[in-house]
Amino acid sequence: MNAAPTLAPMLRKLRLWVSLDAPQEQALLDLPHTVVALEKQRVIVREGDDVTHAWLVLSGYCVRFKYVGSGARQIVSIHMKGDLVDLQNALLGVADHSVQTLTACKMATLPIEHIRHLSDTDPMIKDALWFDTLVDGSIHREWVGNVGRRDATTRVAHLLCEFALKLDAIGLDQHDYELPMTQDQLADATGLTSVHVNRVLQSLETEGLIERVTARSVLIGDWKRLAAAGDFHRDYLHLDTIKRRHEYR
Amino acid sequence: MNAAPTLAPMLRKLRLWVSLDAPQEQALLDLPHTVVALEKQRVIVREGDDVTHAWLVLSGYCVRFKYVGSGARQIVSIHMKGDLVDLQNALLGVADHSVQTLTACKMATLPIEHIRHLSDTDPMIKDALWFDTLVDGSIHREWVGNVGRRDATTRVAHLLCEFALKLDAIGLDQHDYELPMTQDQLADATGLTSVHVNRVLQSLETEGLIERVTARSVLIGDWKRLAAAGDFHRDYLHLDTIKRRHEYR
DNA sequence: CGTTTGGTTGACGAAGCTCAAAGCCGGTGG
DNA sequence: CCACCGGCTTTGAGCTTCGTCAACCAAACG
């Protein structure tokens, strides 16, 4: 009885973009890698670093972020099991942003040259990885709009919805979850202060949109109303299959 | 005496990411396309549309943007000559954002299936296009930080710097240029109101960071100081060559 | 248990928004 | 060539949302 292959969580999303046959999946699973257990709040890539590995989240949660001149921090994305964090940095060679764990994480590091080699030999796999980075781009665009044009309550609600939907995509309960972030980190993700995030969460609770048993637990009572409050529309996550229309000849 | 090929502006950026030989460049130039002359303020792609073409800017300026629920608009990127706008939308098949011209533009539409076919036959070209979308992603991340964590003055100065540097990259004068945007559009790009943008521009002028002969002209007196005021560091634009390190075997 | 980390609260202040009016400039048509 | 028009810019006054600062509290952790 074999355990599931270590890199198996990576396949879920890639299967959404292209149809992979068994040898292709095996080639991906066979990518050389090292598994690392990381404690929470650990910075694993720093802006400016030369990057030679991509990181795959096996368990736990992490974020990508940038500092601005004033010293303030902006989180640009949140990642969970199955996410290839930092493929972007690795491909561009030098990190334009940093990566940090939120919780304790198990992660695999994949040397970029092997990813490159595999994607060069199999165009389908290159497409899958390309699409993965394209969807990341789409999420970035949504975030620009979120922090640029939505008020505090909407921003926070939007983030709660995005997180819920991503949890659902990996098979976890989207209606009752534990936020892996402090209110400080929530603030860094939404472009607010932790004080204001605190007040927003309370107001979402008194409005009956969420319940919080502990400070970080989120129980979504009415998804429809929360999504409306968060101006949330799932399309930008491209969670649904986009198989290649174009066939090779 | 042959005029320069229509699609020639597309090559400049792609050459930064990979080394293309003459047949490869020719294949790109030979991509089927239609040239269109568009008036200013024309929306050419709408969020939600099925997208079958990518747009290449041949002259003029355009933006990509999204609406949020309140009706407010967020511009997520600005494009100029040589930019492949909307390769992202075209590859994902359905537009997650809209595209609009700012000025009168000459643009080429390229059917995505031909781009796909070419990039499937030549992995190098696929890499070049992939990298182009990766750099777009990097710019998006910077923008998340810009609207999320910088104050109004810094945001506007940052945008002026980014625009200047992109102009420089296509061989135009970065120190003395005409902004192709109204203050309303500037506001939509920075997450501010046009009234406040107006005041910020005035303060940048009285600080001596820019001069404005007309309302839209920007003359950068002291690049160093403007870049400092805008917390601007060019790295995220990845304007410098990143040739493939990995060779095919 | 003490200590640390993160959450909560209040009072106050400021950056940026709203609304509204007035000015300017370039384009158009008489 | 001039007058008008519409879109853009500029200005002012008042206001709101969110930030700051500082204290206090609660849960977690060693």
XYZ file of C-alpha atoms (C1' of nucleotides) in Angstrom:
558
model
C 0.000 0.000 0.000
C 1.694 3.099 -1.308
C 1.022 6.487 0.235
C -0.079 9.203 -2.181
C 2.945 10.685 -3.934
C 4.358 13.739 -2.201
C 3.742 16.109 -5.086
C 0.219 14.879 -5.786
C -1.455 18.069 -4.480
C 0.150 19.935 -7.368
C -1.873 18.039 -9.950
C -5.332 19.224 -8.970
C -5.054 22.694 -10.444
C -2.977 21.701 -13.440
C -5.684 19.239 -14.443
C -8.078 22.158 -14.702
C -6.042 23.781 -17.463
C -4.960 20.797 -19.544
C -5.734 17.084 -19.870
C -2.751 15.192 -18.566
C -2.263 11.520 -19.327
C -0.740 9.076 -16.858
C 2.897 9.425 -18.032
C 2.645 13.196 -17.894
C 1.275 13.109 -14.370
C 3.994 10.683 -13.415
C 6.658 12.966 -14.867
C 5.350 15.791 -12.730
C 5.244 13.607 -9.627
C 8.799 12.482 -10.363
C 10.186 16.001 -10.365
C 13.178 16.096 -8.021
C 12.311 17.876 -4.817
C 13.036 18.182 -1.146
C 10.347 18.281 1.487
C 10.822 20.814 4.257
C 8.865 21.386 7.437
C 8.700 25.075 8.256
C 7.572 26.858 11.379
C 4.986 29.621 11.205
C 5.924 33.185 10.280
C 9.078 32.057 8.538
C 10.270 34.174 5.591
C 11.497 31.760 2.944
C 12.161 34.056 0.003
C 13.192 37.688 0.175
C 12.632 40.312 -2.495
C 15.879 40.685 -4.398
C 17.040 37.123 -3.810
C 18.241 35.012 -6.684
C 15.650 32.293 -6.907
C 16.536 28.806 -8.082
C 13.637 26.834 -6.636
C 9.885 26.959 -6.757
C 7.954 26.086 -3.593
C 4.935 23.840 -3.507
C 2.658 24.027 -0.483
C 1.873 20.546 0.852
C 0.154 21.684 4.024
C -0.334 24.937 5.871
C -0.704 28.456 4.549
C 1.665 31.109 3.290
C 1.624 34.542 1.675
C 3.569 36.539 -0.842
C 4.221 40.179 -0.014
C 6.181 43.325 -0.743
C 7.427 46.141 1.420
C 6.963 49.737 0.361
C 9.346 52.566 1.227
C 7.498 53.660 4.338
C 8.113 50.223 5.811
C 4.511 49.162 5.390
C 3.842 45.747 4.020
C 1.414 44.629 1.355
C 0.404 41.011 1.063
C -0.291 40.251 -2.602
C -1.601 36.707 -2.374
C -2.463 33.896 0.001
C -1.583 30.286 -0.713
C -2.585 26.872 0.467
C -2.131 23.184 -0.261
C -1.425 22.507 -3.903
C -0.269 26.019 -4.767
C 2.999 26.436 -6.589
C 4.205 29.524 -4.799
C 6.876 31.494 -6.469
C 7.038 29.866 -9.836
C 7.008 33.466 -11.017
C 10.060 34.470 -9.034
C 11.858 31.301 -10.022
C 11.231 31.784 -13.715
C 12.203 35.434 -13.676
C 15.315 34.495 -11.711
C 15.220 37.291 -9.179
C 12.495 37.699 -6.587
C 10.303 40.757 -7.026
C 8.477 39.898 -3.813
C 8.940 37.898 -0.630
C 7.287 34.725 0.617
C 6.440 33.847 4.193
C 4.618 31.063 5.957
C 1.597 31.982 8.024
C 1.214 28.675 9.831
C 3.557 25.766 10.168
C 3.887 24.372 6.661
C 5.112 21.362 4.868
C 6.530 22.453 1.565
C 8.449 20.927 -1.307
C 11.232 22.843 -3.030
C 11.560 22.105 -6.725
C 14.726 23.174 -8.550
C 13.599 25.376 -11.374
C 15.914 23.791 -13.930
C 14.041 20.519 -13.628
C 10.706 22.235 -14.000
C 12.089 23.998 -17.037
C 13.453 20.849 -18.541
C 10.194 19.007 -18.087
C 8.138 21.851 -19.476
C 10.482 22.119 -22.434
C 10.063 18.467 -23.280
C 6.307 18.512 -22.831
C 4.460 21.538 -24.217
C 1.276 20.447 -22.480
C 2.968 20.714 -19.123
C 4.385 24.083 -20.033
C 0.869 25.202 -20.885
C -0.424 23.986 -17.560
C 2.230 25.913 -15.667
C 1.730 28.959 -17.843
C -1.994 28.906 -17.104
C -1.264 28.633 -13.431
C 0.719 31.864 -13.619
C -2.012 33.457 -15.731
C -4.617 32.738 -13.092
C -2.316 34.241 -10.493
C -2.253 37.341 -12.662
C -6.034 37.438 -12.755
C -6.147 37.274 -8.970
C -3.635 40.088 -8.763
C -5.851 42.240 -10.952
C -8.812 41.561 -8.700
C -6.717 42.572 -5.711
C -5.698 45.839 -7.327
C -9.384 46.609 -7.575
C -10.038 45.357 -4.075
C -7.549 47.596 -2.324
C -7.944 50.425 -4.830
C -11.666 50.862 -5.114
C -13.547 49.053 -2.356
C -14.304 50.313 1.139
C -12.948 48.564 4.204
C -15.922 46.311 4.882
C -16.163 45.180 1.286
C -12.432 44.476 1.126
C -12.440 42.269 4.165
C -15.585 40.448 3.122
C -14.077 39.901 -0.302
C -10.987 38.365 1.205
C -13.075 36.061 3.399
C -14.973 34.920 0.328
C -11.861 34.308 -1.740
C -10.363 32.299 1.066
C -13.535 30.271 1.474
C -13.699 29.430 -2.190
C -10.092 28.383 -2.355
C -10.647 26.141 0.645
C -13.618 24.603 -1.093
C -11.500 23.956 -4.175
C -9.112 21.830 -2.131
C -11.934 20.006 -0.427
C -12.159 21.789 2.907
C -15.228 23.264 4.529
C -15.770 26.700 3.103
C -18.555 27.657 5.485
C -16.746 27.114 8.734
C -13.040 27.667 8.760
C -10.155 29.001 10.777
C -8.438 32.052 9.307
C -4.700 31.398 9.393
C -3.956 35.114 9.725
C -3.691 37.626 12.512
C -5.657 40.829 12.136
C -2.340 42.511 11.427
C -1.821 40.246 8.463
C -5.408 40.720 7.377
C -4.660 44.425 7.414
C -1.557 43.924 5.276
C -3.635 42.019 2.770
C -6.412 44.584 2.566
C -4.407 47.793 2.825
C -5.999 48.717 6.157
C -4.827 48.880 9.781
C -5.347 46.057 12.210
C -7.503 48.280 14.377
C -9.842 48.931 11.524
C -9.882 45.299 10.455
C -10.922 44.438 13.981
C -13.855 46.828 13.774
C -14.857 45.583 10.363
C -14.894 41.977 11.556
C -17.100 42.975 14.459
C -19.479 44.782 12.182
C -19.638 41.798 9.820
C -20.530 39.730 12.849
C -23.222 42.047 14.175
C -24.663 42.207 10.653
C -24.956 38.437 10.888
C -22.731 37.794 7.875
C -20.251 35.746 9.836
C -19.991 34.217 13.282
C -16.787 33.994 15.224
C -16.466 31.480 18.005
C -12.852 32.411 18.589
C -11.212 35.527 17.197
C -9.978 33.755 14.074
C -12.748 31.334 13.325
C -15.089 32.253 10.546
C -18.474 30.688 10.210
C -20.304 31.933 7.181
C -23.976 32.024 7.970
C -25.258 33.308 4.683
C -22.881 32.929 1.764
C -25.078 34.927 -0.599
C -25.175 37.933 1.664
C -21.479 37.774 2.461
C -20.614 37.511 -1.226
C -22.852 40.478 -1.917
C -21.254 42.479 0.890
C -17.836 41.561 -0.461
C -18.738 42.315 -4.076
C -17.440 38.844 -4.740
C -17.723 37.101 -8.096
C -15.797 33.900 -8.460
C -14.956 34.230 -12.133
C -11.556 35.824 -11.583
C -10.383 32.708 -9.762
C -10.859 30.658 -12.932
C -11.692 27.651 -10.807
C -13.477 25.941 -13.621
C -11.850 23.851 -16.263
C -10.296 25.648 -19.193
C -9.050 22.791 -21.309
C -6.992 23.609 -24.349
C -9.108 24.149 -27.393
C -6.171 23.923 -29.696
C -4.871 20.487 -30.620
C -1.353 19.644 -31.715
C -0.759 18.456 -35.223
C 12.601 49.933 -49.855
C 10.361 47.942 -47.569
C 8.609 49.581 -44.687
C 9.213 48.006 -41.278
C 6.885 45.014 -40.804
C 3.654 45.907 -39.068
C 4.207 43.656 -36.083
C 7.834 44.686 -35.568
C 7.092 46.618 -32.327
C 6.167 43.326 -30.708
C 9.704 41.984 -30.988
C 11.464 44.473 -28.717
C 10.217 43.043 -25.426
C 10.293 39.425 -26.507
C 13.983 39.793 -27.336
C 14.586 40.692 -23.726
C 13.403 37.323 -22.515
C 14.807 34.960 -25.141
C 17.261 35.039 -28.022
C 15.300 34.784 -31.223
C 16.931 33.903 -34.510
C 15.863 35.351 -37.855
C 13.352 32.613 -38.781
C 11.748 32.859 -35.371
C 11.384 36.609 -35.660
C 9.999 36.178 -39.144
C 7.470 33.651 -37.906
C 6.277 36.156 -35.345
C 6.092 38.921 -37.923
C 4.148 36.619 -40.210
C 1.420 35.971 -37.664
C -1.930 36.632 -39.346
C -3.405 39.866 -38.119
C -5.648 42.770 -38.940
C -4.694 46.368 -38.330
C -7.389 48.589 -36.896
C -7.454 52.312 -36.282
C -9.391 53.119 -33.132
C -10.631 56.401 -31.766
C -9.836 57.468 -28.223
C -11.862 56.213 -25.251
C -13.063 53.187 -27.165
C -13.754 50.054 -25.130
C -12.488 47.132 -27.195
C -12.869 44.229 -24.773
C -15.434 43.900 -22.018
C -15.127 41.813 -18.878
C -17.049 38.629 -19.467
C -16.526 38.588 -23.235
C -15.305 35.475 -24.974
C -11.912 36.485 -26.256
C -10.496 35.032 -29.450
C -7.890 37.660 -30.311
C -4.975 39.317 -28.649
C -4.371 43.011 -29.300
C -1.002 44.490 -30.082
C -0.554 48.226 -29.643
C 1.125 49.751 -32.682
C 0.644 53.378 -31.676
C -1.259 55.256 -29.005
C -2.084 54.254 -25.445
C -4.644 52.031 -23.803
C -5.546 50.633 -20.390
C -6.961 47.511 -18.859
C -9.515 47.947 -16.094
C -12.223 46.387 -13.958
C -15.383 47.729 -12.435
C -16.278 47.030 -8.820
C -19.798 46.702 -7.486
C -20.155 50.322 -6.448
C -19.642 51.315 -10.070
C -16.140 52.621 -9.432
C -13.467 51.705 -11.900
C -9.946 50.474 -11.295
C -7.364 50.683 -14.030
C -4.952 47.773 -13.614
C -2.355 48.585 -16.265
C -1.358 51.070 -18.922
C -0.073 50.014 -22.310
C 1.818 51.528 -25.167
C 3.496 50.665 -28.469
C 4.769 47.109 -28.561
C 2.577 45.819 -25.736
C 0.584 42.675 -26.316
C -2.543 43.699 -24.469
C -4.855 40.967 -23.451
C -2.843 37.923 -24.233
C -4.005 36.921 -20.747
C -7.673 37.237 -21.571
C -7.196 35.518 -24.895
C -5.394 32.551 -23.393
C -7.887 32.147 -20.572
C -10.688 32.409 -23.113
C -12.970 34.697 -21.156
C -12.113 38.267 -20.244
C -11.646 38.910 -16.542
C -11.129 42.602 -17.261
C -11.886 45.184 -19.931
C -9.631 47.042 -22.327
C -10.038 50.608 -23.531
C -8.043 53.003 -25.653
C -6.953 56.261 -24.048
C -5.864 58.028 -27.217
C -6.475 57.214 -30.839
C -4.626 53.956 -31.419
C -3.438 51.813 -34.213
C -3.689 48.217 -33.086
C -3.288 44.785 -34.585
C -5.637 41.947 -33.663
C -4.030 38.538 -33.637
C -6.244 35.452 -33.591
C -5.228 33.506 -30.543
C -5.218 30.138 -32.340
C -2.357 31.277 -34.538
C -0.404 32.520 -31.553
C -1.054 29.193 -29.899
C -0.018 27.229 -32.914
C 3.218 29.147 -33.309
C 4.072 28.901 -29.631
C 3.318 25.177 -29.712
C 5.706 24.629 -32.588
C 8.440 26.792 -31.098
C 9.019 26.439 -27.352
C 11.295 29.461 -27.360
C 8.470 31.640 -28.583
C 6.166 30.166 -25.996
C 8.735 31.064 -23.369
C 8.950 34.606 -24.650
C 5.187 35.036 -24.451
C 5.050 33.362 -21.065
C 7.658 35.734 -19.735
C 5.726 38.642 -21.091
C 2.736 37.561 -19.023
C 4.988 36.976 -16.011
C 6.263 40.529 -16.151
C 2.697 41.739 -16.355
C 2.103 39.809 -13.150
C 5.041 41.483 -11.479
C 3.653 44.887 -12.429
C 0.273 43.904 -11.010
C 1.914 43.000 -7.702
C 3.605 46.372 -7.573
C 0.273 48.036 -8.216
C -1.391 46.136 -5.385
C 1.257 47.646 -3.116
C 0.905 51.028 -4.731
C -2.816 51.411 -4.161
C -2.802 49.415 -0.931
C 0.040 50.902 1.029
C 1.230 54.206 -0.398
C -0.203 57.655 0.259
C -1.706 59.708 -2.533
C 1.397 61.695 -3.455
C 3.593 58.641 -3.570
C 1.058 56.753 -5.673
C 0.828 59.424 -8.309
C 4.585 59.971 -8.400
C 5.058 56.242 -8.750
C 2.745 56.115 -11.717
C 4.537 59.026 -13.373
C 7.833 57.198 -12.922
C 6.529 53.936 -14.298
C 5.136 55.683 -17.305
C 8.396 57.536 -17.891
C 10.427 54.373 -17.762
C 8.158 52.533 -20.130
C 8.408 55.443 -22.542
C 12.158 55.294 -22.292
C 12.073 51.586 -23.056
C 10.355 52.255 -26.369
C 12.718 55.091 -27.196
C 10.673 58.135 -26.271
C 11.706 61.020 -24.066
C 11.127 60.013 -20.491
C 11.860 63.426 -19.005
C 9.369 65.448 -20.956
C 6.187 63.746 -22.006
C 2.485 64.171 -22.445
C 0.329 62.069 -20.134
C -2.332 60.425 -22.277
C -4.766 60.353 -19.365
C -7.306 62.692 -17.853
C -7.099 63.269 -14.127
C -10.189 61.114 -13.839
C -8.320 58.234 -15.415
C -5.292 58.948 -13.295
C -7.611 58.662 -10.314
C -8.918 55.323 -11.564
C -5.366 54.055 -11.844
C -4.311 55.194 -8.381
C -7.470 54.502 -6.416
C -8.046 58.191 -5.675
C -10.536 60.837 -6.823
C -9.795 63.213 -9.657
C -10.068 66.141 -7.275
C -7.348 64.727 -5.115
C -5.182 63.785 -8.075
C -5.408 67.378 -9.172
C -4.161 68.575 -5.814
C -1.380 66.029 -5.744
C -0.173 67.094 -9.176
C -0.099 70.672 -8.034
C 1.877 69.792 -4.958
C 4.356 67.762 -7.014
C 4.768 70.859 -9.155
C 5.243 73.299 -6.290
C 7.744 70.869 -4.791
C 9.642 71.195 -8.052
C 9.437 67.507 -8.865
C 7.630 68.071 -12.135
C 6.712 70.995 -14.335
C 3.503 71.189 -16.273
C 3.257 73.501 -19.247
C -0.249 72.310 -20.026
C -2.396 70.300 -17.636
C -1.246 66.989 -19.049
C 2.364 67.645 -19.874
C 4.931 66.271 -17.489
C 8.451 67.573 -17.397
C 10.550 65.754 -14.893
C 13.040 68.157 -13.461
C 14.830 65.874 -11.074
C 14.348 62.177 -11.757
C 16.125 61.105 -8.566
C 13.853 63.150 -6.362
C 10.714 62.129 -8.207
C 11.681 58.470 -7.988
C 12.343 58.914 -4.271
C 8.986 60.652 -3.786
C 7.286 57.859 -5.712
C 9.128 55.085 -3.862
C 10.015 53.884 -7.311
C 12.443 51.051 -7.990
C 12.563 49.823 -11.547
C 13.260 46.184 -10.788
C 9.639 45.087 -10.887
C 9.422 46.150 -14.538
C 12.048 43.564 -15.454
C 13.246 45.820 -18.239
C 16.619 44.185 -18.400
C 17.392 41.083 -20.328
C 16.552 37.770 -18.717
C 17.774 35.334 -21.310
C 17.026 31.693 -20.761
C 19.660 30.027 -18.733
C 18.419 26.617 -19.617
C 19.394 25.209 -23.015
C 17.516 22.588 -24.940
C 19.076 19.199 -25.431
C 1.799 31.342 36.820
C 4.392 35.042 34.371
C 5.185 36.438 29.724
C 4.151 37.049 25.172
C 1.314 37.623 21.371
C -2.627 39.102 19.451
C -7.286 41.056 20.067
C -10.335 44.938 21.696
C -11.604 49.557 22.994
C -11.696 54.697 23.171
C -10.446 59.398 22.020
C -8.749 62.037 18.692
C -6.751 63.505 14.235
C -5.858 63.610 9.356
C -5.910 62.122 4.590
C -8.691 62.022 1.187
C -13.801 62.257 -0.431
C -18.134 64.750 -1.803
C -20.547 68.263 -3.729
C -20.788 72.197 -6.224
C -19.312 76.003 -8.807
C -16.292 78.320 -11.779
C -12.580 78.586 -15.179
C -10.043 77.035 -19.145
C -8.969 75.177 -23.578
C -9.439 73.008 -27.802
C -12.558 71.782 -31.280
C -16.519 72.798 -34.257
C -19.656 75.128 -36.913
C -21.559 79.365 -38.428
C -12.251 84.150 -37.800
C -14.997 84.206 -33.956
C -18.410 82.406 -30.718
C -20.064 78.673 -28.612
C -19.907 74.117 -26.614
C -18.386 70.211 -24.063
C -15.032 68.004 -21.643
C -11.468 68.669 -18.491
C -9.213 71.113 -14.739
C -9.209 73.857 -10.726
C -10.925 75.634 -6.369
C -13.423 75.838 -1.883
C -16.020 74.137 2.121
C -17.486 70.665 4.818
C -17.472 65.917 5.993
C -16.401 60.772 6.437
C -13.663 57.028 6.708
C -10.040 55.277 8.331
C -5.525 55.931 10.849
C -2.895 56.894 15.234
C -1.831 56.332 19.805
C -2.293 54.236 23.900
C -4.194 51.432 27.132
C -6.248 47.217 28.528
C -7.612 42.442 28.038
C -7.550 37.388 26.832
C -5.795 33.457 25.289
C -1.715 30.713 24.444
C 2.647 29.138 25.764
C 6.657 27.987 28.127
